[in-house]
Amino acid sequence: MAKNQVGIAAIFLTEHQVLSAAAKVRDMGFKKFDAITPYPVHGMEEASGIQRSWIPWVTFFAGLVGLSFGLWFTWWTSAVNWAINVGGKPFWSLPAFIPICFELTILFAALCSVAALFYAAGLPKIDPPIIDKDLTSHKFAIFIPSTDTGYDEQKVKDMFRALGAAEIKKAEF
């Protein structure tokens, strides 16, 4: 989403209310809404229509790159650049370099996963807007930006009232 969008936020007091409200908001045709919860709510992804993340693919391919780099680097250093015959052993022996390849696989996958997460979440956010200070402890919210398809301020407020929102306010998020 774009930075600091204006829209309508509804505050709910229980996770069951926000979960059913998210499903109803999605059924009403809204696609760009956000559900804000103080902790992960089971079933929120399905209710909000959130697709699977692309970050595991980044992790997988970064791990492959790390493994390939480890295999290439151990081969190049032991068989090409610094070939030393130690006790008649082969210049490049795969079992000897498994730990290096494993560690580089994990290193590349972990660092790229963190970088992809930061990119996907738009971090770091400097001075983010606050809808309600209690959203980090015990309240829940659904925010619908004014740029969403079918947005009508009065229609959205009426929908939130019907869903049992404790508070409805115009907000920036």
PDB file of C-alpha atoms in Angstrom:
ATOM      1  CA  MET A   1       0.000   0.000   0.000  1.00  0.00           C
ATOM      2  CA  ALA A   2       1.021   3.573  -0.523  1.00  0.00           C
ATOM      3  CA  LYS A   3       2.348   5.579   2.365  1.00  0.00           C
ATOM      4  CA  ASN A   4      -0.244   7.105   4.724  1.00  0.00           C
ATOM      5  CA  GLN A   5      -3.523   6.433   2.943  1.00  0.00           C
ATOM      6  CA  VAL A   6      -6.736   7.980   4.226  1.00  0.00           C
ATOM      7  CA  GLY A   7      -9.707   5.751   4.922  1.00  0.00           C
ATOM      8  CA  ILE A   8     -12.093   4.375   7.520  1.00  0.00           C
ATOM      9  CA  ALA A   9     -10.957   2.265  10.484  1.00  0.00           C
ATOM     10  CA  ALA A  10     -13.227   0.161  12.669  1.00  0.00           C
ATOM     11  CA  ILE A  11     -12.097  -0.891  16.143  1.00  0.00           C
ATOM     12  CA  PHE A  12     -13.264  -4.273  17.458  1.00  0.00           C
ATOM     13  CA  LEU A  13     -12.891  -5.666  20.978  1.00  0.00           C
ATOM     14  CA  THR A  14     -12.616  -9.415  20.298  1.00  0.00           C
ATOM     15  CA  GLU A  15     -10.730 -11.488  17.792  1.00  0.00           C
ATOM     16  CA  HIS A  16     -13.894 -13.339  16.780  1.00  0.00           C
ATOM     17  CA  GLN A  17     -15.534 -10.052  15.795  1.00  0.00           C
ATOM     18  CA  VAL A  18     -12.564  -8.917  13.708  1.00  0.00           C
ATOM     19  CA  LEU A  19     -12.254 -12.337  12.065  1.00  0.00           C
ATOM     20  CA  SER A  20     -15.886 -12.415  10.946  1.00  0.00           C
ATOM     21  CA  ALA A  21     -15.705  -8.729   9.987  1.00  0.00           C
ATOM     22  CA  ALA A  22     -12.648  -9.363   7.790  1.00  0.00           C
ATOM     23  CA  ALA A  23     -14.485 -12.159   5.981  1.00  0.00           C
ATOM     24  CA  LYS A  24     -17.546  -9.959   5.449  1.00  0.00           C
ATOM     25  CA  VAL A  25     -15.430  -7.005   4.238  1.00  0.00           C
ATOM     26  CA  ARG A  26     -13.786  -9.317   1.711  1.00  0.00           C
ATOM     27  CA  ASP A  27     -17.201 -10.667   0.659  1.00  0.00           C
ATOM     28  CA  MET A  28     -18.364  -7.070   0.096  1.00  0.00           C
ATOM     29  CA  GLY A  29     -15.676  -6.768  -2.618  1.00  0.00           C
ATOM     30  CA  PHE A  30     -12.952  -4.811  -0.809  1.00  0.00           C
ATOM     31  CA  LYS A  31      -9.452  -5.997  -1.633  1.00  0.00           C
ATOM     32  CA  LYS A  32      -6.984  -3.445  -0.202  1.00  0.00           C
ATOM     33  CA  PHE A  33      -8.108  -3.523   3.435  1.00  0.00           C
ATOM     34  CA  ASP A  34      -5.825  -4.269   6.381  1.00  0.00           C
ATOM     35  CA  ALA A  35      -6.622  -6.180   9.545  1.00  0.00           C
ATOM     36  CA  ILE A  36      -4.563  -4.939  12.482  1.00  0.00           C
ATOM     37  CA  THR A  37      -4.243  -7.283  15.461  1.00  0.00           C
ATOM     38  CA  PRO A  38      -1.984  -7.255  18.539  1.00  0.00           C
ATOM     39  CA  TYR A  39      -1.082 -10.913  17.968  1.00  0.00           C
ATOM     40  CA  PRO A  40      -1.536 -13.458  15.157  1.00  0.00           C
ATOM     41  CA  VAL A  41      -5.166 -14.510  14.783  1.00  0.00           C
ATOM     42  CA  HIS A  42      -5.723 -18.014  13.434  1.00  0.00           C
ATOM     43  CA  GLY A  43      -7.694 -17.896  10.183  1.00  0.00           C
ATOM     44  CA  MET A  44      -7.082 -14.209   9.428  1.00  0.00           C
ATOM     45  CA  GLU A  45      -5.200 -14.981   6.209  1.00  0.00           C
ATOM     46  CA  GLU A  46      -8.153 -16.912   4.802  1.00  0.00           C
ATOM     47  CA  ALA A  47     -10.680 -14.346   6.028  1.00  0.00           C
ATOM     48  CA  SER A  48      -8.702 -11.467   4.484  1.00  0.00           C
ATOM     49  CA  GLY A  49      -7.888 -13.309   1.261  1.00  0.00           C
ATOM     50  CA  ILE A  50      -4.118 -13.093   1.763  1.00  0.00           C
ATOM     51  CA  GLN A  51      -2.187 -15.278  -0.660  1.00  0.00           C
ATOM     52  CA  ARG A  52       0.867 -17.345   0.277  1.00  0.00           C
ATOM     53  CA  SER A  53       4.042 -15.339   0.625  1.00  0.00           C
ATOM     54  CA  TRP A  54       6.775 -15.324  -2.004  1.00  0.00           C
ATOM     55  CA  ILE A  55       9.490 -15.186   0.669  1.00  0.00           C
ATOM     56  CA  PRO A  56       9.934 -19.019   0.896  1.00  0.00           C
ATOM     57  CA  TRP A  57      10.864 -19.002  -2.800  1.00  0.00           C
ATOM     58  CA  VAL A  58      13.510 -16.362  -2.090  1.00  0.00           C
ATOM     59  CA  THR A  59      14.828 -18.563   0.710  1.00  0.00           C
ATOM     60  CA  PHE A  60      14.927 -21.646  -1.515  1.00  0.00           C
ATOM     61  CA  PHE A  61      16.739 -19.996  -4.411  1.00  0.00           C
ATOM     62  CA  ALA A  62      19.142 -18.140  -2.119  1.00  0.00           C
ATOM     63  CA  GLY A  63      19.957 -21.484  -0.479  1.00  0.00           C
ATOM     64  CA  LEU A  64      20.647 -22.972  -3.917  1.00  0.00           C
ATOM     65  CA  VAL A  65      22.931 -20.051  -4.724  1.00  0.00           C
ATOM     66  CA  GLY A  66      24.730 -20.527  -1.396  1.00  0.00           C
ATOM     67  CA  LEU A  67      25.165 -24.256  -2.049  1.00  0.00           C
ATOM     68  CA  SER A  68      26.428 -23.624  -5.577  1.00  0.00           C
ATOM     69  CA  PHE A  69      28.837 -20.973  -4.347  1.00  0.00           C
ATOM     70  CA  GLY A  70      30.101 -23.319  -1.623  1.00  0.00           C
ATOM     71  CA  LEU A  71      30.678 -26.135  -4.102  1.00  0.00           C
ATOM     72  CA  TRP A  72      32.397 -23.850  -6.596  1.00  0.00           C
ATOM     73  CA  PHE A  73      34.526 -22.092  -3.983  1.00  0.00           C
ATOM     74  CA  THR A  74      35.766 -25.302  -2.356  1.00  0.00           C
ATOM     75  CA  TRP A  75      36.571 -26.809  -5.750  1.00  0.00           C
ATOM     76  CA  TRP A  76      38.365 -23.668  -6.942  1.00  0.00           C
ATOM     77  CA  THR A  77      40.451 -23.191  -3.783  1.00  0.00           C
ATOM     78  CA  SER A  78      41.448 -26.835  -3.347  1.00  0.00           C
ATOM     79  CA  ALA A  79      41.834 -28.022  -6.950  1.00  0.00           C
ATOM     80  CA  VAL A  80      42.681 -24.908  -8.977  1.00  0.00           C
ATOM     81  CA  ASN A  81      44.102 -22.024  -6.985  1.00  0.00           C
ATOM     82  CA  TRP A  82      45.914 -23.833  -4.167  1.00  0.00           C
ATOM     83  CA  ALA A  83      46.273 -27.459  -5.177  1.00  0.00           C
ATOM     84  CA  ILE A  84      48.184 -29.266  -2.416  1.00  0.00           C
ATOM     85  CA  ASN A  85      48.457 -33.019  -2.421  1.00  0.00           C
ATOM     86  CA  VAL A  86      48.015 -34.127   1.185  1.00  0.00           C
ATOM     87  CA  GLY A  87      48.633 -37.819   1.771  1.00  0.00           C
ATOM     88  CA  GLY A  88      47.610 -38.824  -1.755  1.00  0.00           C
ATOM     89  CA  LYS A  89      44.023 -37.657  -1.241  1.00  0.00           C
ATOM     90  CA  PRO A  90      42.133 -36.196  -4.218  1.00  0.00           C
ATOM     91  CA  PHE A  91      42.393 -32.440  -4.739  1.00  0.00           C
ATOM     92  CA  TRP A  92      38.653 -32.031  -4.395  1.00  0.00           C
ATOM     93  CA  SER A  93      36.812 -34.417  -2.090  1.00  0.00           C
ATOM     94  CA  LEU A  94      33.123 -33.704  -1.598  1.00  0.00           C
ATOM     95  CA  PRO A  95      32.750 -35.253   1.889  1.00  0.00           C
ATOM     96  CA  ALA A  96      35.429 -32.928   3.269  1.00  0.00           C
ATOM     97  CA  PHE A  97      33.583 -29.844   2.086  1.00  0.00           C
ATOM     98  CA  ILE A  98      29.988 -30.735   3.074  1.00  0.00           C
ATOM     99  CA  PRO A  99      30.122 -28.537   6.237  1.00  0.00           C
ATOM    100  CA  ILE A 100      31.254 -25.508   4.236  1.00  0.00           C
ATOM    101  CA  CYS A 101      28.537 -26.028   1.614  1.00  0.00           C
ATOM    102  CA  PHE A 102      25.900 -26.528   4.336  1.00  0.00           C
ATOM    103  CA  GLU A 103      26.921 -23.379   6.199  1.00  0.00           C
ATOM    104  CA  LEU A 104      26.922 -21.249   3.041  1.00  0.00           C
ATOM    105  CA  THR A 105      23.493 -22.615   2.102  1.00  0.00           C
ATOM    106  CA  ILE A 106      22.103 -21.595   5.501  1.00  0.00           C
ATOM    107  CA  LEU A 107      23.899 -18.229   5.468  1.00  0.00           C
ATOM    108  CA  PHE A 108      22.660 -17.172   2.030  1.00  0.00           C
ATOM    109  CA  ALA A 109      19.108 -18.418   2.703  1.00  0.00           C
ATOM    110  CA  ALA A 110      18.851 -16.681   6.083  1.00  0.00           C
ATOM    111  CA  LEU A 111      20.276 -13.324   4.992  1.00  0.00           C
ATOM    112  CA  CYS A 112      18.176 -13.188   1.831  1.00  0.00           C
ATOM    113  CA  SER A 113      15.028 -14.171   3.769  1.00  0.00           C
ATOM    114  CA  VAL A 114      15.525 -11.322   6.218  1.00  0.00           C
ATOM    115  CA  ALA A 115      16.226  -8.872   3.392  1.00  0.00           C
ATOM    116  CA  ALA A 116      13.100 -10.059   1.515  1.00  0.00           C
ATOM    117  CA  LEU A 117      11.003  -9.701   4.670  1.00  0.00           C
ATOM    118  CA  PHE A 118      12.231  -6.144   5.194  1.00  0.00           C
ATOM    119  CA  TYR A 119      11.467  -5.344   1.549  1.00  0.00           C
ATOM    120  CA  ALA A 120       7.989  -6.941   1.619  1.00  0.00           C
ATOM    121  CA  ALA A 121       7.031  -5.198   4.864  1.00  0.00           C
ATOM    122  CA  GLY A 122       8.384  -1.830   3.746  1.00  0.00           C
ATOM    123  CA  LEU A 123      10.719  -1.639   6.720  1.00  0.00           C
ATOM    124  CA  PRO A 124      12.057   0.452   8.257  1.00  0.00           C
ATOM    125  CA  LYS A 125       9.076   2.737   8.759  1.00  0.00           C
ATOM    126  CA  ILE A 126       9.951   6.056  10.301  1.00  0.00           C
ATOM    127  CA  ASP A 127       7.190   7.539  12.450  1.00  0.00           C
ATOM    128  CA  PRO A 128       4.297   5.311  11.281  1.00  0.00           C
ATOM    129  CA  PRO A 129       0.739   6.623  11.689  1.00  0.00           C
ATOM    130  CA  ILE A 130      -1.176   5.340  14.722  1.00  0.00           C
ATOM    131  CA  ILE A 131      -4.882   4.533  14.395  1.00  0.00           C
ATOM    132  CA  ASP A 132      -5.366   3.676  18.081  1.00  0.00           C
ATOM    133  CA  LYS A 133      -2.708   3.144  20.756  1.00  0.00           C
ATOM    134  CA  ASP A 134      -4.549   0.094  22.147  1.00  0.00           C
ATOM    135  CA  LEU A 135      -4.167  -1.885  18.906  1.00  0.00           C
ATOM    136  CA  THR A 136      -0.833  -3.160  20.208  1.00  0.00           C
ATOM    137  CA  SER A 137      -2.311  -4.605  23.401  1.00  0.00           C
ATOM    138  CA  HIS A 138      -5.968  -5.660  23.326  1.00  0.00           C
ATOM    139  CA  LYS A 139      -7.991  -4.116  20.493  1.00  0.00           C
ATOM    140  CA  PHE A 140      -8.370  -5.102  16.836  1.00  0.00           C
ATOM    141  CA  ALA A 141      -9.026  -3.008  13.743  1.00  0.00           C
ATOM    142  CA  ILE A 142      -9.912  -3.187  10.082  1.00  0.00           C
ATOM    143  CA  PHE A 143      -8.795  -0.323   7.871  1.00  0.00           C
ATOM    144  CA  ILE A 144     -10.294   0.263   4.416  1.00  0.00           C
ATOM    145  CA  PRO A 145      -8.416   2.869   2.340  1.00  0.00           C
ATOM    146  CA  SER A 146     -10.337   5.374   0.267  1.00  0.00           C
ATOM    147  CA  THR A 147      -8.606   4.056  -2.876  1.00  0.00           C
ATOM    148  CA  ASP A 148     -10.239   0.619  -2.615  1.00  0.00           C
ATOM    149  CA  THR A 149     -12.763  -0.425  -5.258  1.00  0.00           C
ATOM    150  CA  GLY A 150     -16.351   0.363  -4.325  1.00  0.00           C
ATOM    151  CA  TYR A 151     -15.364   2.679  -1.489  1.00  0.00           C
ATOM    152  CA  ASP A 152     -18.186   4.872  -0.228  1.00  0.00           C
ATOM    153  CA  GLU A 153     -17.607   6.446   3.178  1.00  0.00           C
ATOM    154  CA  GLN A 154     -21.199   6.172   4.399  1.00  0.00           C
ATOM    155  CA  LYS A 155     -21.578   2.629   3.066  1.00  0.00           C
ATOM    156  CA  VAL A 156     -18.380   1.560   4.841  1.00  0.00           C
ATOM    157  CA  LYS A 157     -19.453   3.162   8.126  1.00  0.00           C
ATOM    158  CA  ASP A 158     -22.864   1.479   7.950  1.00  0.00           C
ATOM    159  CA  MET A 159     -21.235  -1.867   7.199  1.00  0.00           C
ATOM    160  CA  PHE A 160     -18.907  -1.531  10.200  1.00  0.00           C
ATOM    161  CA  ARG A 161     -21.818  -0.565  12.475  1.00  0.00           C
ATOM    162  CA  ALA A 162     -23.702  -3.669  11.317  1.00  0.00           C
ATOM    163  CA  LEU A 163     -20.628  -5.802  12.046  1.00  0.00           C
ATOM    164  CA  GLY A 164     -20.526  -4.598  15.663  1.00  0.00           C
ATOM    165  CA  ALA A 165     -17.564  -2.232  15.652  1.00  0.00           C
ATOM    166  CA  ALA A 166     -16.932  -0.559  19.007  1.00  0.00           C
ATOM    167  CA  GLU A 167     -15.568   2.547  17.316  1.00  0.00           C
ATOM    168  CA  ILE A 168     -15.476   3.834  13.734  1.00  0.00           C
ATOM    169  CA  LYS A 169     -13.195   6.664  12.711  1.00  0.00           C
ATOM    170  CA  LYS A 170     -11.637   8.326   9.733  1.00  0.00           C
ATOM    171  CA  ALA A 171      -7.946   7.503   9.903  1.00  0.00           C
ATOM    172  CA  GLU A 172      -4.638   7.653   8.119  1.00  0.00           C
ATOM    173  CA  PHE A 173      -2.633   4.439   7.813  1.00  0.00           C
TER     174      PHE A 173
END
